[in-house]
mmCIF file of C-alpha atoms in Angstrom:
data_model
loop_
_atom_site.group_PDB
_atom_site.id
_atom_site.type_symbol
_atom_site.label_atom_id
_atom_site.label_comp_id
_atom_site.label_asym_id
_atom_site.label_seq_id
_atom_site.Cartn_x
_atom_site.Cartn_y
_atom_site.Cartn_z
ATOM 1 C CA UNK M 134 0.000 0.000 0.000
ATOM 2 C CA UNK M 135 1.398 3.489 -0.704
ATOM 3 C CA UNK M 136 0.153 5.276 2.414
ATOM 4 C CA UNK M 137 -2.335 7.350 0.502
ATOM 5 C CA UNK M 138 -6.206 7.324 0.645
ATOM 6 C CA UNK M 139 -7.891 5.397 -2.168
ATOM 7 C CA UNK M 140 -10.309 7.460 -4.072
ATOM 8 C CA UNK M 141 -13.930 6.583 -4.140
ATOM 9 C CA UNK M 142 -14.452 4.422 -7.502
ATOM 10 C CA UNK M 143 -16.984 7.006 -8.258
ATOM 11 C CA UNK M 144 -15.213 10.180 -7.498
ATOM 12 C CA UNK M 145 -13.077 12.060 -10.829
ATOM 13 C CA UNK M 146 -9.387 12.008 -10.323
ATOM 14 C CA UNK M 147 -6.499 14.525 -11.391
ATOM 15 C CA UNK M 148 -3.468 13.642 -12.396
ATOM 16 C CA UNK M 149 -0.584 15.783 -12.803
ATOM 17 C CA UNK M 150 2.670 16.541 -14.154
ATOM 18 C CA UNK M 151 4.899 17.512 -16.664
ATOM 19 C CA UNK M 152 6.989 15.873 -19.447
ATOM 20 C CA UNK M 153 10.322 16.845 -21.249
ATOM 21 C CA UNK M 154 13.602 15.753 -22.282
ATOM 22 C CA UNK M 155 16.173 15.557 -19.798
ATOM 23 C CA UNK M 156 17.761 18.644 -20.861
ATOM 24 C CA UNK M 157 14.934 20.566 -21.515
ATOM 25 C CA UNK M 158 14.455 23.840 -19.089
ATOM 26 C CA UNK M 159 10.734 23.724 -20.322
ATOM 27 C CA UNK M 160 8.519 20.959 -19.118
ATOM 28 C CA UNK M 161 5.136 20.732 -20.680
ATOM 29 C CA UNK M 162 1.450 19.227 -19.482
ATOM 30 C CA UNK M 163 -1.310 17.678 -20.677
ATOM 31 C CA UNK M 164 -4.343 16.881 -19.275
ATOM 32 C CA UNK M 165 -6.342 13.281 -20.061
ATOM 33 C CA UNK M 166 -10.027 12.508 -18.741
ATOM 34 C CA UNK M 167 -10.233 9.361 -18.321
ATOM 35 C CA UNK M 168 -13.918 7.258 -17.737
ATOM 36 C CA UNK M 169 -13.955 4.527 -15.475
ATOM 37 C CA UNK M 170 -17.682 3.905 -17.035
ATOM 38 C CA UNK M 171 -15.467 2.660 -20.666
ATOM 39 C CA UNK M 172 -12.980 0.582 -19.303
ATOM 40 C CA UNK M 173 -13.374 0.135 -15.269
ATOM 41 C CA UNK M 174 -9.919 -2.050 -14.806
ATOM 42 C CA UNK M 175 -8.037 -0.388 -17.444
ATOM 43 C CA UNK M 176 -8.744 2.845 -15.770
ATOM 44 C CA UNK M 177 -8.583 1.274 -11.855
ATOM 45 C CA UNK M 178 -4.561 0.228 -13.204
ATOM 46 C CA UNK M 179 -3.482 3.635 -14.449
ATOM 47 C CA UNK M 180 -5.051 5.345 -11.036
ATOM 48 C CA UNK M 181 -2.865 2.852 -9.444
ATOM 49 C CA UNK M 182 0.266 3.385 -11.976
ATOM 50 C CA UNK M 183 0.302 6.968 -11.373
ATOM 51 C CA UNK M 184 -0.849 6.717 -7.043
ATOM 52 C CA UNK M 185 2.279 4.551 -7.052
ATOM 53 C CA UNK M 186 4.948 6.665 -8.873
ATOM 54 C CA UNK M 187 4.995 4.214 -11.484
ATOM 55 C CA UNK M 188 5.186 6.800 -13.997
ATOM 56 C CA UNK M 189 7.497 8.968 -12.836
ATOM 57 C CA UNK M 190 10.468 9.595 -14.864
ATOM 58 C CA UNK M 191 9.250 7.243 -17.889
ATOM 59 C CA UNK M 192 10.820 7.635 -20.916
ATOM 60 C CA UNK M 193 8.484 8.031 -24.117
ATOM 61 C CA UNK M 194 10.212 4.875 -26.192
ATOM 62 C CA UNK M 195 8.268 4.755 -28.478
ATOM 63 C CA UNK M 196 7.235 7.385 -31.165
ATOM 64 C CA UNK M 197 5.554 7.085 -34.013
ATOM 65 C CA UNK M 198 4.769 9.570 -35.986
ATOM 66 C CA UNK M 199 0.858 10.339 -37.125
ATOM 67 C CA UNK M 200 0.367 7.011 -34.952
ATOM 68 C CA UNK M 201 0.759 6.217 -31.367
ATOM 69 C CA UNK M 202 2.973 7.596 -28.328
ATOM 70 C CA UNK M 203 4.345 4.376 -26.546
ATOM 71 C CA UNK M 204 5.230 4.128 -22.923
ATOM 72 C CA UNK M 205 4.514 2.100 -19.643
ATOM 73 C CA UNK M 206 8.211 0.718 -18.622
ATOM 74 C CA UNK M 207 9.401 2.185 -15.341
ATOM 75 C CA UNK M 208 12.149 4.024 -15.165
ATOM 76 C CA UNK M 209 13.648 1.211 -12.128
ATOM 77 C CA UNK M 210 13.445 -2.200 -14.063
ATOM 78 C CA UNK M 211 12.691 -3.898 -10.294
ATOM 79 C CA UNK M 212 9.954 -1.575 -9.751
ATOM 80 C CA UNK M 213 8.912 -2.535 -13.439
ATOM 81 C CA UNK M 214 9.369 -6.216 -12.572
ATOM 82 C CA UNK M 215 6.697 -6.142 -9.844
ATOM 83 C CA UNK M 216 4.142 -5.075 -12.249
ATOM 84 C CA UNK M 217 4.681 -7.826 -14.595
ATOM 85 C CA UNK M 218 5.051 -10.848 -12.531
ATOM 86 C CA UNK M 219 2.116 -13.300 -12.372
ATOM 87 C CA UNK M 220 -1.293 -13.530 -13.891
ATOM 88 C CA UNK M 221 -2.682 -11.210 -11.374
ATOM 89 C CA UNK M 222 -1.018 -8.500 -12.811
ATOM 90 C CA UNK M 223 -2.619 -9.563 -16.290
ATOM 91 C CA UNK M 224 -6.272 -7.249 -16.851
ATOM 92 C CA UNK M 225 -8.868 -9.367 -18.272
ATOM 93 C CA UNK M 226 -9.725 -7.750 -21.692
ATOM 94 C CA UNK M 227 -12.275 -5.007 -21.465
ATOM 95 C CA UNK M 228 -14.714 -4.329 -25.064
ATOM 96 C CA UNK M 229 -13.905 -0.975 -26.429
ATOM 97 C CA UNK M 230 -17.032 0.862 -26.114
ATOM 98 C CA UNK M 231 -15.960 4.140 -27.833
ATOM 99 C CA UNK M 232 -13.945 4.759 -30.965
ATOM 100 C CA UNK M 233 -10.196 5.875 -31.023
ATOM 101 C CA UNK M 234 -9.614 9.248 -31.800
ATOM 102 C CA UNK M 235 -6.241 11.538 -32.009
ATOM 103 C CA UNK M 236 -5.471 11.636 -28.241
ATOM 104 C CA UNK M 237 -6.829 8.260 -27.159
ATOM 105 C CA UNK M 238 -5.319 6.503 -24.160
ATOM 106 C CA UNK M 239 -4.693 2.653 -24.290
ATOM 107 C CA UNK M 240 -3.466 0.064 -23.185
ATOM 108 C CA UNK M 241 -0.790 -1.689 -25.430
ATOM 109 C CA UNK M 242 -0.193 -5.857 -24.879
ATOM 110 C CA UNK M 243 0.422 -8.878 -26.879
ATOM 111 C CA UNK M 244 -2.941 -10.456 -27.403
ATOM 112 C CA UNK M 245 -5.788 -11.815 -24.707
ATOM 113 C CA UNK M 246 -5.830 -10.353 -21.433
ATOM 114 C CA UNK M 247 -2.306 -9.187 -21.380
ATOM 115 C CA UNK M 248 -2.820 -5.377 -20.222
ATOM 116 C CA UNK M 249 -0.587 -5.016 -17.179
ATOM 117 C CA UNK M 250 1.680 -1.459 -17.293
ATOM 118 C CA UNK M 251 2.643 -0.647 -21.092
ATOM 119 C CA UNK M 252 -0.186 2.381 -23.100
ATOM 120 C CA UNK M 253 0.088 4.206 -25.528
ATOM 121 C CA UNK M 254 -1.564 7.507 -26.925
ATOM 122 C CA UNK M 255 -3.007 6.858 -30.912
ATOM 123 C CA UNK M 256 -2.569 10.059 -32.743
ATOM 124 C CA UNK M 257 -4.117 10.599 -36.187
ATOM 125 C CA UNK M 258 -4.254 9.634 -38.782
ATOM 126 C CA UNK M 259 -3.125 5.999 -38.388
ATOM 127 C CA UNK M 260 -3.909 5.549 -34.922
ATOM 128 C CA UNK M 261 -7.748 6.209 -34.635
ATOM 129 C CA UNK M 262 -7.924 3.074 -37.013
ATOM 130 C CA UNK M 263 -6.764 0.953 -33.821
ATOM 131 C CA UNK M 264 -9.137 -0.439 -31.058
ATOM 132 C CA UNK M 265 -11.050 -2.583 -33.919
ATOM 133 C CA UNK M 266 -10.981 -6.248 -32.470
ATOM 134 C CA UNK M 267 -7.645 -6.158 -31.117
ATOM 135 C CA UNK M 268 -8.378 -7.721 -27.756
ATOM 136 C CA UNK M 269 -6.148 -4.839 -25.685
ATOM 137 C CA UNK M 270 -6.727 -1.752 -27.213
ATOM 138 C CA UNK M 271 -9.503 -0.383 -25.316
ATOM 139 C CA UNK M 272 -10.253 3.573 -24.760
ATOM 140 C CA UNK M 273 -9.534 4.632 -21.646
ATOM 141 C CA UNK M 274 -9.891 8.387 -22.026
ATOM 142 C CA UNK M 275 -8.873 11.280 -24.117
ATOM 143 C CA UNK M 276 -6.526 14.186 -23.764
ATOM 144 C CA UNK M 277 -8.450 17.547 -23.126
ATOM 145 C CA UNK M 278 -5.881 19.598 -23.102
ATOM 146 C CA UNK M 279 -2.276 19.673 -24.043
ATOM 147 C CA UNK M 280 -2.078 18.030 -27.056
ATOM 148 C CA UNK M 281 0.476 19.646 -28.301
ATOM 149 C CA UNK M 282 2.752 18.421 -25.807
ATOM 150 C CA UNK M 283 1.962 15.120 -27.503
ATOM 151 C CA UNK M 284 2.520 16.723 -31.084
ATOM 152 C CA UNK M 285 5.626 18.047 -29.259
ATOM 153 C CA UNK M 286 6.792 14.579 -28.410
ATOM 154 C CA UNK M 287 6.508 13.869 -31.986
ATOM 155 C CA UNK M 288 7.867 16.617 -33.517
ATOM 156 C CA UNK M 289 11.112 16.178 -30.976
ATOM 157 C CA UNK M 290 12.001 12.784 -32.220
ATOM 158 C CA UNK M 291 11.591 13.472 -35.351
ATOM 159 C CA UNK M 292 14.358 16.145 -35.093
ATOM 160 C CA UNK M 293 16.594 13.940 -33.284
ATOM 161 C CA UNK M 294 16.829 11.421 -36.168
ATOM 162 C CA UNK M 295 16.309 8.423 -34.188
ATOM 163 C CA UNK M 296 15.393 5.303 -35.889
ATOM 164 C CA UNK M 297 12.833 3.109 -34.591
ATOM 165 C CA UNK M 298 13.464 2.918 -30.838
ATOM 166 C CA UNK M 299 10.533 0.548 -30.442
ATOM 167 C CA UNK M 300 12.946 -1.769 -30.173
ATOM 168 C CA UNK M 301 14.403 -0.397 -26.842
ATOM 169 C CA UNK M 302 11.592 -2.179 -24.671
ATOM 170 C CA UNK M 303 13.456 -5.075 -23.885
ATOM 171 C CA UNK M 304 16.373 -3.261 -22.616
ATOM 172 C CA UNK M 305 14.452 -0.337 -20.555
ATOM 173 C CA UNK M 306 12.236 -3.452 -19.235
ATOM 174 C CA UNK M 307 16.045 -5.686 -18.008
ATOM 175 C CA UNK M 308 17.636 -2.125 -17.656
ATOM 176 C CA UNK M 309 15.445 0.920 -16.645
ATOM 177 C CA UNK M 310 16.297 4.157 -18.274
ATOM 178 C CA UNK M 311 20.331 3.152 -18.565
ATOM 179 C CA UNK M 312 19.330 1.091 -21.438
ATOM 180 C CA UNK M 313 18.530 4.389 -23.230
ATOM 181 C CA UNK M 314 21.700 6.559 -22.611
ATOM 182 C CA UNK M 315 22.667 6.453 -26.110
ATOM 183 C CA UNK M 316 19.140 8.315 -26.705
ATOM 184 C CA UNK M 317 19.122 11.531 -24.924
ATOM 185 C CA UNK M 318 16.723 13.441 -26.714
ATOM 186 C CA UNK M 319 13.756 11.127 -26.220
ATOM 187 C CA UNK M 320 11.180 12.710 -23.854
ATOM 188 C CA UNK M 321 10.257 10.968 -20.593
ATOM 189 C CA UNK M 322 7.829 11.911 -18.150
ATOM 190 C CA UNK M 323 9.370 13.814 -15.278
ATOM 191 C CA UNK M 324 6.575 13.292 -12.693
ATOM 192 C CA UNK M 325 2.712 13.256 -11.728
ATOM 193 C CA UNK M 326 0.328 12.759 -10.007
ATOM 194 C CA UNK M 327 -3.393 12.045 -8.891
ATOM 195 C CA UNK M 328 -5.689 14.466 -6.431
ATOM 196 C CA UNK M 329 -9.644 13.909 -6.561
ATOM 197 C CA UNK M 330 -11.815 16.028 -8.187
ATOM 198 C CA UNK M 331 -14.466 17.373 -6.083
ATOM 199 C CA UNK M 332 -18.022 15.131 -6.659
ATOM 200 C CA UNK M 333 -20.058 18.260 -7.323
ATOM 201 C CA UNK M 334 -18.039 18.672 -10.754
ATOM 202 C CA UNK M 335 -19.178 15.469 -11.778
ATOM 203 C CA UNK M 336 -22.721 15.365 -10.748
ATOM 204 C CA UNK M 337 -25.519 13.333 -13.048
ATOM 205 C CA UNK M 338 -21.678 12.497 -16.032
ATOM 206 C CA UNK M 339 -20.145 8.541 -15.723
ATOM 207 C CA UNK M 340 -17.453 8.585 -13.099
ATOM 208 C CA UNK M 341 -14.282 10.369 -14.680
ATOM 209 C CA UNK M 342 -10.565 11.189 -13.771
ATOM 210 C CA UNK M 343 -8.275 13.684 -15.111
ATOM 211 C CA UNK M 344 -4.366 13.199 -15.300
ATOM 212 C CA UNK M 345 -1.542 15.103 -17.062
ATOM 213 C CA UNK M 346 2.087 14.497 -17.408
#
């Protein structure tokens, strides 16, 4: 247990933070709502994720332009390691109940009920094609604001003329971040959090949280 207060399942949750490269002087935040009524264990893990520090310094592996925003390896490979051990840790495959969009949150895996830390954000155009009877890919949420710290993300590796660091998630996974030292310009998150929104806010809507990184 992390010593802090678990939210009512019903209450809307913020999550906040910001997100840069490690150089950067300028960190920049988004803001995703997420709805607990779409996917209620895909959203009851990244409440957890983030009420845990999971997140916290994350590097954004991988990038992909005009498709998806990949992360969910910690940036401590034993930390990492606890949230990938056993069939507990594996979410049972939720229906995706509303279509992707640019600024979807997911959950990336490898087939049936394999959710357990790794999501991803779809951007357009490619990714709002994805959540179509892939058992994993499941909305979440949506960002509502900051985008372009997303698009920034993008638009960042695309300058640094990296070639497909997809492939680092083995290494970051046995590793943690020192498996990308060779790839300094990648963003990571620096750090968030969660506080709950007040009820009143979300009186007669489904049950919602808010995060940004």
């Amino acid at each position: 247990h992390d010593g802090r207060a678990a939210a009512s399942p019903t209450a809307g949750q913020k999550l906040e933070g910001i997100a840069g490269t490690p150089s950067s002087t300028i960190f920049r935040p988004f803001t995703i709502l997420l709805n607990a009524s779409l996917a209620p264990l895909g959203v009851r893990r990244v409440s957890k994720l983030v009420r845990t520090g999971f997140l916290d310094g994350q590097i954004l592996y991988r990038v992909i332009p005009g498709f998806l925003v990949q992360f969910g390896v910690a940036a401590d490979p034993t930390v990492h390691a606890r949230w990938q051990r056993g069939e507990k840790r594996r979410l049972k495959d939720e229906p995706n109940r509303m279509p992707f969009r640019h600024g979807t949150l997911s959950f990336a895996g490898a087939g049936t009920d394999s959710r357990t830390s790794h999501l991803f954000v779809a951007l357009a155009p490619n990714g709002v094609r994805l959540g179509r009877g892939t058992p994993h890919e499941a909305t979440l949420g949506h960002v509502v604001s900051g985008m372009e710290t997303w698009e920034r993300v993008v638009a960042n590796y695309q300058k640094s003329g990296y070639k497909d660091t997809g492939t680092l998630q083995g290494p970051l996974v046995q590793r943690g971040n020192a498996a990308a030292a060779a790839y300094p310009l990648l963003d990571r998150i620096r750090a968030c959090h969660m506080e709950v929104a007040p009820r009143r806010r979300l009186a007669g809507s489904p049950s919602t949280e808010e995060f940004s990184l």
